[in-house]
Amino acid sequence: MNVAVVGGGISGFVAGYTLLCNNRANIIFRKITIIEANNRVGGRALTTFSGIDLGGSWVWADSFVKTLELAKELNIPLMDHPGGSKNEKRFQGGIQILLSTLQNKSVNLAKLANVDFEVLEGAQVKQVDLIKSTDTKEDKSHCKMARSKVQLHVNYLQGGTSIIDSDYVLMAVPPRLAALNISWNPKIKKSMADVMVSQNIWMSSMGKIAFVYSEPWWQSVGTDFNIHRARPATVGPVVQIMDGSTFEDKDFVLVAFLAPDITGSGDSSTTEVLVQNATQQMLDLSKRLLGKVVKPKSTEHKIWLHDPLSFCSVPDAKNSDVYYSHPQPWINAATREFASAYDGCVILCSSETDDLIPGYIEGAIRSGKRGAESLLRFSEMEDLSFI
């Protein structure tokens, strides 16, 4: 069978890796294609060349069970989060090491199993067509099913288009993006589209700026001071600060979370203005805490709000809650309903479709794994109750 995974973030690569780990005699994969709209893999996981995470980073050891299991399986070390409790961890070297390891492992597994494994970057799925089969029957849950196929219409950043034929599609992009940025044939039912659009996309309305210093000036404020609880006194986009340093660094890093002022259309200050205002807030913070201004050596940033592949405006949004509220635990019945509408050929599996910890790294790993396992079970049993 041919499987397309739409979205080359954590969920997508976990899904592809899980499929290859479960390749067996009765399920023969001919090709697995991961399709990423951006010109880099990772989605909202982004590590700079200097090892600073500007997207997902936090791992809570007491609740991120699947994350810890996968890190151990892939032999990826975790580090304690500076200034946090022993429960707070990060991937040593940045979250990107998880993506690169998953990709390398998948390539090796595919070679051993003689599976054509491909990662397309800069390839945006614009349309999904369900090509229905005339051979219709009922599955074990009495849903009408067919051996249909899926055609994905892809636009490439460097120009050109193509159509990718697949037996199954794992949709590892946020439901809101899938509903608003992709044309579906048949169309998504309005009730389902409303559910998908209402689920906010983690981090998509925000941004992160890393401030790099020669010395950890915040550690000299006082023994009871914790930078994680500090808030800039001046008005601006910075709403939270964390210590993003690693124990091996000669440089020391503070990563600031930005929450730009969003209007209903998603408009906000330019990236340049946001960086300037956030920098001024950090200068004012050092002056207030130390009595002197501490300037950073350099800064690195990612404003997710200004990334059209992460953020999209919600039509008729009444207030900013639709952009800033944390994703709610997903209802698995919605995934089954969606799959049923597309003959079991399309399964939602992004971090935002996790029923326990949506939006976090753990949610991405859980959803990618569950999506792949649902596909495997459904392809064997043709029973939507497994999804």
CSV table of C-alpha atoms in Angstrom, one decimal:
chain,number,residue,atom,x,y,z
A,1,MET,CA,0.0,0.0,0.0
A,2,ASN,CA,1.0,3.6,-0.5
A,3,VAL,CA,0.7,6.0,2.5
A,4,ALA,CA,1.0,9.7,2.5
A,5,VAL,CA,1.7,11.6,5.8
A,6,VAL,CA,0.7,15.3,5.4
A,7,GLY,CA,2.8,17.3,7.8
A,8,GLY,CA,6.5,16.8,8.6
A,9,GLY,CA,6.5,17.8,12.2
A,10,ILE,CA,6.8,15.5,15.2
A,11,SER,CA,3.4,13.8,14.7
A,12,GLY,CA,4.2,13.1,11.1
A,13,PHE,CA,7.6,11.6,11.6
A,14,VAL,CA,6.4,9.6,14.6
A,15,ALA,CA,3.6,8.3,12.4
A,16,GLY,CA,6.0,7.3,9.6
A,17,TYR,CA,8.4,5.7,12.0
A,18,THR,CA,5.6,3.7,13.7
A,19,LEU,CA,4.4,2.4,10.3
A,20,LEU,CA,7.9,1.2,9.4
A,21,CYS,CA,8.4,-0.4,12.8
A,22,ASN,CA,5.3,-2.4,12.3
A,23,ASN,CA,5.9,-3.5,8.7
A,24,ARG,CA,4.9,-7.1,8.5
A,25,ALA,CA,4.0,-9.9,6.0
A,26,ASN,CA,0.3,-9.2,5.8
A,27,ILE,CA,0.7,-5.4,5.4
A,28,ILE,CA,3.1,-4.5,2.6
A,29,PHE,CA,4.1,-0.9,2.3
A,30,ARG,CA,5.2,0.1,-1.2
A,31,LYS,CA,5.8,3.7,-0.4
A,32,ILE,CA,5.5,6.1,2.5
A,33,THR,CA,5.7,9.8,1.7
A,34,ILE,CA,5.9,12.6,4.3
A,35,ILE,CA,4.8,15.8,2.8
A,36,GLU,CA,5.9,19.1,4.5
A,37,ALA,CA,4.7,22.4,3.3
A,38,ASN,CA,7.7,24.3,4.7
A,39,ASN,CA,11.2,24.2,3.3
A,40,ARG,CA,12.3,22.4,6.4
A,41,VAL,CA,10.9,19.6,8.5
A,42,GLY,CA,9.9,20.1,12.1
A,43,GLY,CA,6.6,22.0,12.0
A,44,ARG,CA,6.4,24.0,15.2
A,45,ALA,CA,9.5,22.3,16.5
A,46,LEU,CA,12.4,24.5,15.5
A,47,THR,CA,16.0,24.5,16.8
A,48,THR,CA,18.5,27.2,15.7
A,49,PHE,CA,22.0,26.3,14.6
A,50,SER,CA,23.2,27.2,18.1
A,51,GLY,CA,20.8,24.7,19.6
A,52,ILE,CA,18.1,27.0,20.9
A,53,ASP,CA,14.5,25.9,20.7
A,54,LEU,CA,12.1,28.5,19.3
A,55,GLY,CA,9.1,26.1,19.2
A,56,GLY,CA,8.2,23.1,21.4
A,57,SER,CA,10.8,22.4,24.0
A,58,TRP,CA,9.4,21.4,27.4
A,59,VAL,CA,9.1,17.8,28.6
A,60,TRP,CA,7.4,17.0,31.9
A,61,ALA,CA,8.9,13.8,33.2
A,62,ASP,CA,5.9,12.9,35.4
A,63,SER,CA,3.3,13.0,32.6
A,64,PHE,CA,5.1,12.8,29.2
A,65,VAL,CA,5.2,9.0,29.2
A,66,LYS,CA,5.4,8.4,25.4
A,67,THR,CA,8.0,11.1,25.1
A,68,LEU,CA,10.3,9.4,27.6
A,69,GLU,CA,9.7,6.0,26.0
A,70,LEU,CA,10.6,7.3,22.6
A,71,ALA,CA,13.7,9.2,23.8
A,72,LYS,CA,14.9,6.0,25.4
A,73,GLU,CA,14.1,3.9,22.4
A,74,LEU,CA,16.0,6.3,20.1
A,75,ASN,CA,18.8,6.8,22.6
A,76,ILE,CA,18.3,10.6,22.8
A,77,PRO,CA,19.4,12.2,26.0
A,78,LEU,CA,17.3,14.6,28.0
A,79,MET,CA,18.6,17.4,30.2
A,80,ASP,CA,17.2,19.1,33.3
A,81,HIS,CA,15.6,22.5,32.5
A,82,PRO,CA,17.7,25.2,34.1
A,83,GLY,CA,15.9,27.0,36.9
A,84,GLY,CA,13.0,24.5,36.8
A,85,SER,CA,12.2,21.5,38.9
A,86,LYS,CA,13.7,18.1,38.3
A,87,ASN,CA,10.4,17.2,36.6
A,88,GLU,CA,11.2,19.7,33.8
A,89,LYS,CA,13.4,18.4,31.0
A,90,ARG,CA,14.5,19.3,27.5
A,91,PHE,CA,16.1,17.4,24.6
A,92,GLN,CA,19.8,17.7,24.9
A,93,GLY,CA,20.9,19.7,21.8
A,94,GLY,CA,17.4,20.9,21.0
A,95,ILE,CA,14.1,19.3,19.8
A,96,GLN,CA,15.4,19.0,16.3
A,97,ILE,CA,17.5,16.0,17.3
A,98,LEU,CA,14.3,14.1,17.8
A,99,LEU,CA,13.2,14.9,14.2
A,100,SER,CA,16.6,14.1,12.6
A,101,THR,CA,16.8,10.8,14.6
A,102,LEU,CA,13.3,9.8,13.6
A,103,GLN,CA,14.1,10.6,9.9
A,104,ASN,CA,17.4,8.7,9.9
A,105,LYS,CA,15.8,5.7,11.7
A,106,SER,CA,12.9,5.7,9.2
A,107,VAL,CA,15.3,5.7,6.2
A,108,ASN,CA,17.2,2.7,7.6
A,109,LEU,CA,14.0,0.8,8.4
A,110,ALA,CA,12.7,1.5,4.9
A,111,LYS,CA,15.9,0.2,3.3
A,112,LEU,CA,15.7,-3.0,5.3
A,113,ALA,CA,12.1,-3.6,4.4
A,114,ASN,CA,12.5,-2.5,0.8
A,115,VAL,CA,10.0,0.3,1.3
A,116,ASP,CA,10.2,3.5,-0.8
A,117,PHE,CA,10.4,6.2,1.9
A,118,GLU,CA,10.4,9.9,0.8
A,119,VAL,CA,10.3,13.2,2.5
A,120,LEU,CA,9.0,16.1,0.4
A,121,GLU,CA,9.9,19.6,1.7
A,122,GLY,CA,8.3,22.8,0.3
A,123,ALA,CA,5.3,20.8,-0.8
A,124,GLN,CA,1.9,22.1,0.2
A,125,VAL,CA,-1.2,20.0,-0.1
A,126,LYS,CA,-3.9,22.3,-1.4
A,127,GLN,CA,-6.7,19.7,-2.3
A,128,VAL,CA,-7.7,16.3,-1.2
A,129,ASP,CA,-9.9,14.2,-3.4
A,130,LEU,CA,-11.5,10.9,-2.3
A,131,ILE,CA,-11.7,8.5,-5.3
A,132,LYS,CA,-14.5,6.3,-4.4
A,133,SER,CA,-14.7,2.6,-5.2
A,134,THR,CA,-17.9,1.0,-6.6
A,135,ASP,CA,-17.2,-2.0,-4.3
A,136,THR,CA,-19.0,-0.9,-1.2
A,137,LYS,CA,-19.6,-2.9,2.0
A,138,GLU,CA,-20.2,-2.5,5.7
A,139,ASP,CA,-17.5,-2.8,8.2
A,140,LYS,CA,-17.8,-4.5,11.6
A,141,SER,CA,-19.3,-1.3,13.1
A,142,HIS,CA,-21.9,-1.2,10.3
A,143,CYS,CA,-20.4,1.8,8.6
A,144,LYS,CA,-20.5,1.7,4.8
A,145,MET,CA,-16.9,1.4,3.6
A,146,ALA,CA,-15.2,1.0,0.3
A,147,ARG,CA,-11.7,0.4,-1.0
A,148,SER,CA,-11.4,4.0,-2.1
A,149,LYS,CA,-8.2,5.9,-2.7
A,150,VAL,CA,-7.0,9.4,-2.1
A,151,GLN,CA,-5.5,12.0,-4.5
A,152,LEU,CA,-3.5,14.8,-3.0
A,153,HIS,CA,-3.0,17.9,-5.1
A,154,VAL,CA,0.4,19.5,-4.2
A,155,ASN,CA,1.9,22.9,-4.9
A,156,TYR,CA,5.6,23.3,-4.6
A,157,LEU,CA,7.4,26.4,-3.2
A,158,GLN,CA,9.9,26.3,-6.0
A,159,GLY,CA,7.0,26.1,-8.6
A,160,GLY,CA,5.1,23.4,-10.2
A,161,THR,CA,2.3,21.0,-9.0
A,162,SER,CA,1.8,17.3,-8.8
A,163,ILE,CA,-0.8,14.7,-7.8
A,164,ILE,CA,0.1,12.1,-5.3
A,165,ASP,CA,-2.0,8.9,-5.2
A,166,SER,CA,-2.4,7.1,-1.9
A,167,ASP,CA,-4.3,4.3,-0.3
A,168,TYR,CA,-4.2,6.0,3.1
A,169,VAL,CA,-3.5,9.5,4.3
A,170,LEU,CA,-2.4,10.4,7.8
A,171,MET,CA,-3.3,14.1,8.3
A,172,ALA,CA,-0.6,15.3,10.8
A,173,VAL,CA,-1.4,19.0,10.5
A,174,PRO,CA,-3.7,20.9,12.9
A,175,PRO,CA,-7.4,20.4,12.3
A,176,ARG,CA,-7.9,24.1,11.9
A,177,LEU,CA,-5.3,24.3,9.1
A,178,ALA,CA,-6.7,21.2,7.5
A,179,ALA,CA,-10.2,22.6,7.5
A,180,LEU,CA,-9.4,26.2,6.4
A,181,ASN,CA,-6.3,25.8,4.1
A,182,ILE,CA,-7.2,22.6,2.2
A,183,SER,CA,-10.0,22.0,-0.3
A,184,TRP,CA,-11.8,18.7,0.3
A,185,ASN,CA,-13.7,16.6,-2.1
A,186,PRO,CA,-16.2,15.7,-0.8
A,187,LYS,CA,-16.5,18.8,1.4
A,188,ILE,CA,-16.1,18.5,5.1
A,189,LYS,CA,-19.5,18.6,6.8
A,190,LYS,CA,-20.1,21.9,8.5
A,191,SER,CA,-20.5,20.4,11.9
A,192,MET,CA,-17.2,18.6,11.6
A,193,ALA,CA,-15.5,21.7,10.1
A,194,ASP,CA,-16.7,23.8,13.1
A,195,VAL,CA,-15.2,21.3,15.5
A,196,MET,CA,-11.9,21.3,13.6
A,197,VAL,CA,-11.7,25.1,13.3
A,198,SER,CA,-12.6,25.6,17.0
A,199,GLN,CA,-9.5,23.6,18.1
A,200,ASN,CA,-6.7,26.2,18.6
A,201,ILE,CA,-3.2,25.6,17.2
A,202,TRP,CA,-0.6,25.6,19.9
A,203,MET,CA,1.9,28.5,19.6
A,204,SER,CA,0.6,29.6,16.2
A,205,SER,CA,-0.5,33.0,17.5
A,206,MET,CA,2.7,33.6,19.4
A,207,GLY,CA,6.4,33.9,19.0
A,208,LYS,CA,9.7,33.3,20.7
A,209,ILE,CA,12.9,35.4,21.0
A,210,ALA,CA,16.2,34.0,22.3
A,211,PHE,CA,18.4,36.6,24.0
A,212,VAL,CA,22.0,35.4,24.1
A,213,TYR,CA,24.3,36.7,26.9
A,214,SER,CA,27.9,36.2,27.9
A,215,GLU,CA,27.0,35.8,31.6
A,216,PRO,CA,23.8,34.6,33.3
A,217,TRP,CA,23.0,37.9,34.9
A,218,TRP,CA,19.6,36.7,36.2
A,219,GLN,CA,21.4,34.3,38.6
A,220,SER,CA,23.0,37.2,40.5
A,221,VAL,CA,19.6,38.8,41.4
A,222,GLY,CA,19.2,36.8,44.5
A,223,THR,CA,18.9,33.3,45.9
A,224,ASP,CA,15.1,33.3,46.0
A,225,PHE,CA,14.8,34.8,42.5
A,226,ASN,CA,13.6,32.6,39.6
A,227,ILE,CA,13.6,34.0,36.1
A,228,HIS,CA,10.8,31.7,35.1
A,229,ARG,CA,8.5,33.7,37.4
A,230,ALA,CA,9.7,37.1,36.3
A,231,ARG,CA,7.5,39.3,34.2
A,232,PRO,CA,8.6,42.5,32.5
A,233,ALA,CA,7.1,45.6,34.1
A,234,THR,CA,6.8,47.6,30.9
A,235,VAL,CA,4.1,47.1,28.3
A,236,GLY,CA,5.0,44.9,25.4
A,237,PRO,CA,4.7,41.5,23.7
A,238,VAL,CA,6.8,39.5,26.2
A,239,VAL,CA,4.5,37.5,28.6
A,240,GLN,CA,6.9,34.8,29.9
A,241,ILE,CA,10.6,34.1,30.2
A,242,MET,CA,12.5,30.9,30.5
A,243,ASP,CA,16.2,30.0,30.9
A,244,GLY,CA,17.1,28.3,27.6
A,245,SER,CA,20.8,27.7,28.4
A,246,THR,CA,22.4,24.3,28.3
A,247,PHE,CA,25.1,23.1,30.7
A,248,GLU,CA,27.7,22.9,28.0
A,249,ASP,CA,27.2,26.4,26.6
A,250,LYS,CA,29.7,29.2,27.0
A,251,ASP,CA,26.8,31.5,26.2
A,252,PHE,CA,23.7,31.9,28.3
A,253,VAL,CA,20.2,32.2,26.9
A,254,LEU,CA,16.8,33.6,28.0
A,255,VAL,CA,13.9,32.7,25.7
A,256,ALA,CA,11.0,35.1,25.8
A,257,PHE,CA,7.4,34.1,24.8
A,258,LEU,CA,5.6,36.7,22.9
A,259,ALA,CA,1.8,37.2,22.7
A,260,PRO,CA,1.3,39.9,20.1
A,261,ASP,CA,-2.0,41.8,20.1
A,262,ILE,CA,-4.1,40.0,17.5
A,263,THR,CA,-7.1,41.5,15.8
A,264,GLY,CA,-9.8,39.5,14.2
A,265,SER,CA,-7.9,39.4,10.9
A,266,GLY,CA,-4.7,38.1,12.6
A,267,ASP,CA,-2.9,41.4,11.8
A,268,SER,CA,-0.2,42.5,14.3
A,269,SER,CA,3.0,44.5,14.5
A,270,THR,CA,5.7,43.6,12.1
A,271,THR,CA,8.4,41.1,13.1
A,272,GLU,CA,10.9,44.0,13.4
A,273,VAL,CA,8.7,46.0,15.7
A,274,LEU,CA,7.9,43.0,17.9
A,275,VAL,CA,11.6,42.2,18.3
A,276,GLN,CA,12.4,45.8,19.1
A,277,ASN,CA,9.7,46.1,21.7
A,278,ALA,CA,10.6,42.7,23.3
A,279,THR,CA,14.3,43.7,23.4
A,280,GLN,CA,13.4,46.9,25.2
A,281,GLN,CA,11.3,45.0,27.7
A,282,MET,CA,14.3,42.8,28.5
A,283,LEU,CA,16.6,45.8,28.8
A,284,ASP,CA,14.1,47.4,31.2
A,285,LEU,CA,13.9,44.1,33.2
A,286,SER,CA,17.6,43.9,33.8
A,287,LYS,CA,17.7,47.6,34.8
A,288,ARG,CA,14.8,47.0,37.3
A,289,LEU,CA,16.4,43.8,38.8
A,290,LEU,CA,20.1,44.8,38.8
A,291,GLY,CA,20.1,48.5,38.6
A,292,LYS,CA,21.9,48.4,35.3
A,293,VAL,CA,21.1,47.6,31.7
A,294,VAL,CA,22.4,44.3,30.4
A,295,LYS,CA,22.5,44.1,26.6
A,296,PRO,CA,22.3,40.7,24.8
A,297,LYS,CA,25.2,39.7,22.5
A,298,SER,CA,22.7,38.6,19.9
A,299,THR,CA,19.1,37.5,19.4
A,300,GLU,CA,17.3,34.8,17.4
A,301,HIS,CA,13.6,34.7,16.9
A,302,LYS,CA,10.6,32.9,15.3
A,303,ILE,CA,7.3,34.8,15.1
A,304,TRP,CA,4.8,31.9,14.5
A,305,LEU,CA,2.0,34.4,14.1
A,306,HIS,CA,3.7,35.6,10.9
A,307,ASP,CA,4.1,32.1,9.5
A,308,PRO,CA,1.2,31.3,7.2
A,309,LEU,CA,1.9,27.6,7.4
A,310,SER,CA,1.3,27.8,11.2
A,311,PHE,CA,-1.2,30.5,11.7
A,312,CYS,CA,-4.5,31.2,9.9
A,313,SER,CA,-7.3,33.6,10.7
A,314,VAL,CA,-10.6,32.2,11.9
A,315,PRO,CA,-13.6,33.7,10.1
A,316,ASP,CA,-15.9,35.8,12.3
A,317,ALA,CA,-13.7,35.3,15.3
A,318,LYS,CA,-15.4,37.2,18.2
A,319,ASN,CA,-12.4,37.7,20.4
A,320,SER,CA,-8.7,36.7,20.8
A,321,ASP,CA,-9.6,33.6,22.9
A,322,VAL,CA,-9.9,31.6,19.7
A,323,TYR,CA,-6.2,32.2,19.2
A,324,TYR,CA,-4.8,32.1,22.7
A,325,SER,CA,-6.8,29.5,24.5
A,326,HIS,CA,-5.0,26.2,24.9
A,327,PRO,CA,-6.2,23.3,22.7
A,328,GLN,CA,-8.8,21.2,24.5
A,329,PRO,CA,-8.5,17.4,24.8
A,330,TRP,CA,-9.7,16.0,21.4
A,331,ILE,CA,-12.8,13.9,21.2
A,332,ASN,CA,-11.8,10.6,19.5
A,333,ALA,CA,-15.3,10.2,18.1
A,334,ALA,CA,-14.6,13.2,15.9
A,335,THR,CA,-11.6,11.4,14.4
A,336,ARG,CA,-13.7,8.4,13.7
A,337,GLU,CA,-16.5,10.5,12.1
A,338,PHE,CA,-14.0,12.3,9.9
A,339,ALA,CA,-12.4,9.0,8.8
A,340,SER,CA,-15.8,7.5,8.1
A,341,ALA,CA,-16.7,10.5,5.8
A,342,TYR,CA,-13.6,9.6,3.8
A,343,ASP,CA,-14.0,5.8,3.7
A,344,GLY,CA,-11.4,5.3,6.4
A,345,CYS,CA,-8.7,6.5,4.0
A,346,VAL,CA,-7.9,9.8,5.9
A,347,ILE,CA,-7.0,9.8,9.6
A,348,LEU,CA,-6.4,13.0,11.7
A,349,CYS,CA,-3.3,12.7,13.8
A,350,SER,CA,-1.7,16.0,14.7
A,351,SER,CA,-0.8,17.1,18.3
A,352,GLU,CA,-4.1,18.9,18.5
A,353,THR,CA,-6.0,15.7,18.0
A,354,ASP,CA,-4.7,14.1,21.2
A,355,ASP,CA,-7.3,13.2,23.7
A,356,LEU,CA,-5.0,13.8,26.7
A,357,ILE,CA,-2.3,16.4,26.2
A,358,PRO,CA,-3.0,18.2,23.0
A,359,GLY,CA,-0.6,20.9,21.7
A,360,TYR,CA,2.4,19.6,23.6
A,361,ILE,CA,5.3,17.4,22.5
A,362,GLU,CA,3.7,14.5,24.3
A,363,GLY,CA,0.4,15.1,22.4
A,364,ALA,CA,2.3,15.1,19.1
A,365,ILE,CA,4.0,11.8,19.8
A,366,ARG,CA,0.8,10.2,21.1
A,367,SER,CA,-1.3,11.3,18.1
A,368,GLY,CA,1.3,10.3,15.5
A,369,LYS,CA,1.7,6.9,17.1
A,370,ARG,CA,-2.1,6.4,17.4
A,371,GLY,CA,-2.8,7.5,13.9
A,372,ALA,CA,-0.3,5.0,12.5
A,373,GLU,CA,-1.6,2.2,14.7
A,374,SER,CA,-5.2,3.0,13.7
A,375,LEU,CA,-4.2,2.8,10.1
A,376,LEU,CA,-2.6,-0.6,10.6
A,377,ARG,CA,-5.5,-2.0,12.5
A,378,PHE,CA,-8.1,-0.6,10.1
A,379,SER,CA,-6.2,-1.9,7.0
A,380,GLU,CA,-6.3,-5.4,8.6
A,381,MET,CA,-9.8,-5.3,10.0
A,382,GLU,CA,-11.7,-2.6,8.1
A,383,ASP,CA,-13.3,-1.6,11.3
A,384,LEU,CA,-13.6,2.1,12.2
A,385,SER,CA,-14.0,1.4,15.9
A,386,PHE,CA,-10.2,1.0,16.0
A,387,ILE,CA,-9.6,4.6,14.9
